């Protein structure tokens, strides 16, 4: 059984909790999740995968984390065409524009973003946000 990669960057633990919920949904659908921080993620694994998930909170003026996640996403854009990607993350200010921009980037690179949008929540994920992440994981596993 191949694993579904759930790659994330988290500063406070909010996006990590969302990643774990996505993994829980993947497991509930009968697949195995590989939850990994972006700094240790394998590009080769993602290149070989038809589906995977990425999570990152909004940083600064609603952008992806710039030291690790942004370069990672730039590299993913080069090979993501034809794949299905689930996106998720938390934010503390603004209106979620970082996720809208991220969905557009991944779509423009030729991938399908699951549901056409990312799962977002403000600050720490509550029960509803975690349930939406679990549902996202189940959907990803059923592709």
PDB file of C-alpha atoms in Angstrom:
ATOM      1  CA  UNK A   1       0.000   0.000   0.000  1.00  0.00           C
ATOM      2  CA  UNK A   2       1.424   3.358  -0.957  1.00  0.00           C
ATOM      3  CA  UNK A   3       1.443   6.169   1.564  1.00  0.00           C
ATOM      4  CA  UNK A   4      -0.211   9.527   1.001  1.00  0.00           C
ATOM      5  CA  UNK A   5       2.165  12.342   1.912  1.00  0.00           C
ATOM      6  CA  UNK A   6       0.940  15.171   4.125  1.00  0.00           C
ATOM      7  CA  UNK A   7       3.656  17.831   4.074  1.00  0.00           C
ATOM      8  CA  UNK A   8       3.360  20.823   6.402  1.00  0.00           C
ATOM      9  CA  UNK A   9       5.104  23.783   7.993  1.00  0.00           C
ATOM     10  CA  UNK A  10       3.914  24.947  11.415  1.00  0.00           C
ATOM     11  CA  UNK A  11       5.246  27.505  13.843  1.00  0.00           C
ATOM     12  CA  UNK A  12       2.703  27.285  16.655  1.00  0.00           C
ATOM     13  CA  UNK A  13       1.351  23.782  16.126  1.00  0.00           C
ATOM     14  CA  UNK A  14      -1.965  24.858  14.571  1.00  0.00           C
ATOM     15  CA  UNK A  15      -1.136  23.678  11.060  1.00  0.00           C
ATOM     16  CA  UNK A  16       0.503  20.560  12.470  1.00  0.00           C
ATOM     17  CA  UNK A  17      -2.777  19.695  14.228  1.00  0.00           C
ATOM     18  CA  UNK A  18      -4.549  20.174  10.893  1.00  0.00           C
ATOM     19  CA  UNK A  19      -2.007  17.857   9.204  1.00  0.00           C
ATOM     20  CA  UNK A  20      -2.653  15.182  11.820  1.00  0.00           C
ATOM     21  CA  UNK A  21      -6.412  15.508  11.200  1.00  0.00           C
ATOM     22  CA  UNK A  22      -5.877  15.109   7.438  1.00  0.00           C
ATOM     23  CA  UNK A  23      -3.853  11.970   8.225  1.00  0.00           C
ATOM     24  CA  UNK A  24      -6.641  10.684  10.467  1.00  0.00           C
ATOM     25  CA  UNK A  25      -9.062  11.024   7.555  1.00  0.00           C
ATOM     26  CA  UNK A  26      -6.666   9.212   5.228  1.00  0.00           C
ATOM     27  CA  UNK A  27      -6.413   6.353   7.745  1.00  0.00           C
ATOM     28  CA  UNK A  28     -10.198   6.255   8.192  1.00  0.00           C
ATOM     29  CA  UNK A  29     -10.482   5.719   4.440  1.00  0.00           C
ATOM     30  CA  UNK A  30      -8.136   2.741   4.654  1.00  0.00           C
ATOM     31  CA  UNK A  31      -4.902   4.284   3.384  1.00  0.00           C
ATOM     32  CA  UNK A  32      -1.659   5.095   5.153  1.00  0.00           C
ATOM     33  CA  UNK A  33      -0.549   8.690   5.698  1.00  0.00           C
ATOM     34  CA  UNK A  34       3.028   9.917   5.837  1.00  0.00           C
ATOM     35  CA  UNK A  35       2.938  13.156   7.851  1.00  0.00           C
ATOM     36  CA  UNK A  36       6.197  15.037   7.428  1.00  0.00           C
ATOM     37  CA  UNK A  37       7.538  18.512   8.146  1.00  0.00           C
ATOM     38  CA  UNK A  38       8.518  20.328   4.980  1.00  0.00           C
ATOM     39  CA  UNK A  39      12.204  20.396   5.880  1.00  0.00           C
ATOM     40  CA  UNK A  40      12.395  16.598   5.760  1.00  0.00           C
ATOM     41  CA  UNK A  41       9.923  15.934   2.925  1.00  0.00           C
ATOM     42  CA  UNK A  42      11.076  13.916  -0.071  1.00  0.00           C
ATOM     43  CA  UNK A  43      10.566  15.544  -3.463  1.00  0.00           C
ATOM     44  CA  UNK A  44      11.025  12.116  -5.054  1.00  0.00           C
ATOM     45  CA  UNK A  45       8.094  10.752  -3.027  1.00  0.00           C
ATOM     46  CA  UNK A  46       5.885  13.608  -4.186  1.00  0.00           C
ATOM     47  CA  UNK A  47       6.987  13.246  -7.801  1.00  0.00           C
ATOM     48  CA  UNK A  48       5.928   9.586  -7.695  1.00  0.00           C
ATOM     49  CA  UNK A  49       2.594  10.363  -5.982  1.00  0.00           C
ATOM     50  CA  UNK A  50      -0.619  11.105  -7.823  1.00  0.00           C
ATOM     51  CA  UNK A  51      -2.121  12.750  -4.728  1.00  0.00           C
ATOM     52  CA  UNK A  52      -0.705  14.527  -1.675  1.00  0.00           C
ATOM     53  CA  UNK A  53      -1.494  17.298   0.803  1.00  0.00           C
ATOM     54  CA  UNK A  54       0.383  20.444   1.796  1.00  0.00           C
ATOM     55  CA  UNK A  55      -0.272  22.693   4.769  1.00  0.00           C
ATOM     56  CA  UNK A  56       1.115  26.085   5.727  1.00  0.00           C
ATOM     57  CA  UNK A  57      -0.172  28.987   7.816  1.00  0.00           C
ATOM     58  CA  UNK A  58      -0.437  32.536   6.570  1.00  0.00           C
ATOM     59  CA  UNK A  59       2.668  34.543   7.364  1.00  0.00           C
ATOM     60  CA  UNK A  60       3.481  38.257   7.180  1.00  0.00           C
ATOM     61  CA  UNK A  61       1.125  39.959   4.763  1.00  0.00           C
ATOM     62  CA  UNK A  62      -0.699  36.711   3.937  1.00  0.00           C
ATOM     63  CA  UNK A  63       2.065  34.759   2.234  1.00  0.00           C
ATOM     64  CA  UNK A  64       3.493  31.265   2.685  1.00  0.00           C
ATOM     65  CA  UNK A  65       6.342  30.830   5.153  1.00  0.00           C
ATOM     66  CA  UNK A  66       9.298  32.165   3.164  1.00  0.00           C
ATOM     67  CA  UNK A  67      12.379  30.203   4.319  1.00  0.00           C
ATOM     68  CA  UNK A  68      11.216  26.604   3.925  1.00  0.00           C
ATOM     69  CA  UNK A  69       7.684  26.386   2.526  1.00  0.00           C
ATOM     70  CA  UNK A  70       7.935  28.946  -0.281  1.00  0.00           C
ATOM     71  CA  UNK A  71      11.019  27.332  -1.890  1.00  0.00           C
ATOM     72  CA  UNK A  72       9.394  23.920  -1.435  1.00  0.00           C
ATOM     73  CA  UNK A  73       6.196  25.034  -3.181  1.00  0.00           C
ATOM     74  CA  UNK A  74       8.244  26.589  -5.995  1.00  0.00           C
ATOM     75  CA  UNK A  75       9.941  23.218  -6.536  1.00  0.00           C
ATOM     76  CA  UNK A  76       6.601  21.369  -6.423  1.00  0.00           C
ATOM     77  CA  UNK A  77       5.164  23.681  -9.079  1.00  0.00           C
ATOM     78  CA  UNK A  78       7.670  22.243 -11.562  1.00  0.00           C
ATOM     79  CA  UNK A  79       6.182  18.714 -11.429  1.00  0.00           C
ATOM     80  CA  UNK A  80       2.677  18.991  -9.975  1.00  0.00           C
ATOM     81  CA  UNK A  81       0.830  19.068 -13.300  1.00  0.00           C
ATOM     82  CA  UNK A  82      -1.729  16.269 -13.526  1.00  0.00           C
ATOM     83  CA  UNK A  83      -1.729  15.578  -9.780  1.00  0.00           C
ATOM     84  CA  UNK A  84      -4.402  16.231  -7.160  1.00  0.00           C
ATOM     85  CA  UNK A  85      -3.324  18.277  -4.149  1.00  0.00           C
ATOM     86  CA  UNK A  86      -5.158  19.058  -0.918  1.00  0.00           C
ATOM     87  CA  UNK A  87      -4.197  22.367   0.727  1.00  0.00           C
ATOM     88  CA  UNK A  88      -4.791  23.492   4.306  1.00  0.00           C
ATOM     89  CA  UNK A  89      -3.572  25.997   6.882  1.00  0.00           C
ATOM     90  CA  UNK A  90      -4.384  28.458   9.621  1.00  0.00           C
ATOM     91  CA  UNK A  91      -4.185  32.223   9.846  1.00  0.00           C
ATOM     92  CA  UNK A  92      -4.289  34.875  12.535  1.00  0.00           C
ATOM     93  CA  UNK A  93      -5.227  37.980  10.581  1.00  0.00           C
ATOM     94  CA  UNK A  94      -6.505  38.962   7.183  1.00  0.00           C
ATOM     95  CA  UNK A  95      -9.186  37.094   5.290  1.00  0.00           C
ATOM     96  CA  UNK A  96      -7.483  33.995   3.896  1.00  0.00           C
ATOM     97  CA  UNK A  97      -6.047  35.614   0.774  1.00  0.00           C
ATOM     98  CA  UNK A  98      -2.848  33.564   1.148  1.00  0.00           C
ATOM     99  CA  UNK A  99      -4.859  30.391   0.554  1.00  0.00           C
ATOM    100  CA  UNK A 100      -6.672  31.849  -2.462  1.00  0.00           C
ATOM    101  CA  UNK A 101      -3.273  32.788  -3.927  1.00  0.00           C
ATOM    102  CA  UNK A 102      -1.835  29.327  -3.142  1.00  0.00           C
ATOM    103  CA  UNK A 103      -4.777  27.537  -4.764  1.00  0.00           C
ATOM    104  CA  UNK A 104      -4.325  29.714  -7.859  1.00  0.00           C
ATOM    105  CA  UNK A 105      -0.587  28.944  -8.015  1.00  0.00           C
ATOM    106  CA  UNK A 106      -1.072  25.189  -7.776  1.00  0.00           C
ATOM    107  CA  UNK A 107      -3.933  25.269 -10.277  1.00  0.00           C
ATOM    108  CA  UNK A 108      -1.895  27.381 -12.699  1.00  0.00           C
ATOM    109  CA  UNK A 109       0.899  24.796 -12.406  1.00  0.00           C
ATOM    110  CA  UNK A 110      -1.523  22.220 -13.834  1.00  0.00           C
ATOM    111  CA  UNK A 111      -2.699  20.409 -10.712  1.00  0.00           C
ATOM    112  CA  UNK A 112      -6.207  19.919  -9.417  1.00  0.00           C
ATOM    113  CA  UNK A 113      -6.708  21.406  -5.966  1.00  0.00           C
ATOM    114  CA  UNK A 114      -9.114  19.140  -4.115  1.00  0.00           C
ATOM    115  CA  UNK A 115     -12.532  20.854  -3.891  1.00  0.00           C
ATOM    116  CA  UNK A 116     -11.084  23.886  -5.685  1.00  0.00           C
ATOM    117  CA  UNK A 117     -10.102  25.468  -2.366  1.00  0.00           C
ATOM    118  CA  UNK A 118      -8.026  24.892   0.729  1.00  0.00           C
ATOM    119  CA  UNK A 119      -9.282  24.192   4.229  1.00  0.00           C
ATOM    120  CA  UNK A 120      -8.498  27.162   6.454  1.00  0.00           C
ATOM    121  CA  UNK A 121      -9.205  28.190  10.018  1.00  0.00           C
ATOM    122  CA  UNK A 122      -8.475  31.200  12.151  1.00  0.00           C
ATOM    123  CA  UNK A 123      -5.903  30.546  14.902  1.00  0.00           C
ATOM    124  CA  UNK A 124      -6.058  27.099  16.524  1.00  0.00           C
ATOM    125  CA  UNK A 125      -8.285  24.619  14.693  1.00  0.00           C
ATOM    126  CA  UNK A 126     -11.560  23.985  16.520  1.00  0.00           C
ATOM    127  CA  UNK A 127     -13.583  20.769  16.240  1.00  0.00           C
ATOM    128  CA  UNK A 128     -15.228  21.958  13.017  1.00  0.00           C
ATOM    129  CA  UNK A 129     -11.895  22.770  11.353  1.00  0.00           C
ATOM    130  CA  UNK A 130     -10.439  19.425  12.412  1.00  0.00           C
ATOM    131  CA  UNK A 131     -13.510  17.640  11.029  1.00  0.00           C
ATOM    132  CA  UNK A 132     -13.084  19.483   7.715  1.00  0.00           C
ATOM    133  CA  UNK A 133      -9.426  18.388   7.638  1.00  0.00           C
ATOM    134  CA  UNK A 134     -10.423  14.786   8.334  1.00  0.00           C
ATOM    135  CA  UNK A 135     -12.971  14.963   5.514  1.00  0.00           C
ATOM    136  CA  UNK A 136     -10.260  16.355   3.236  1.00  0.00           C
ATOM    137  CA  UNK A 137      -8.019  13.407   4.084  1.00  0.00           C
ATOM    138  CA  UNK A 138     -10.823  10.924   3.354  1.00  0.00           C
ATOM    139  CA  UNK A 139     -11.493  12.559  -0.011  1.00  0.00           C
ATOM    140  CA  UNK A 140      -7.809  12.493  -0.903  1.00  0.00           C
ATOM    141  CA  UNK A 141      -7.570   8.796  -0.026  1.00  0.00           C
ATOM    142  CA  UNK A 142     -10.558   7.957  -2.218  1.00  0.00           C
ATOM    143  CA  UNK A 143      -8.999   9.344  -5.406  1.00  0.00           C
TER     144      UNK A 143
END
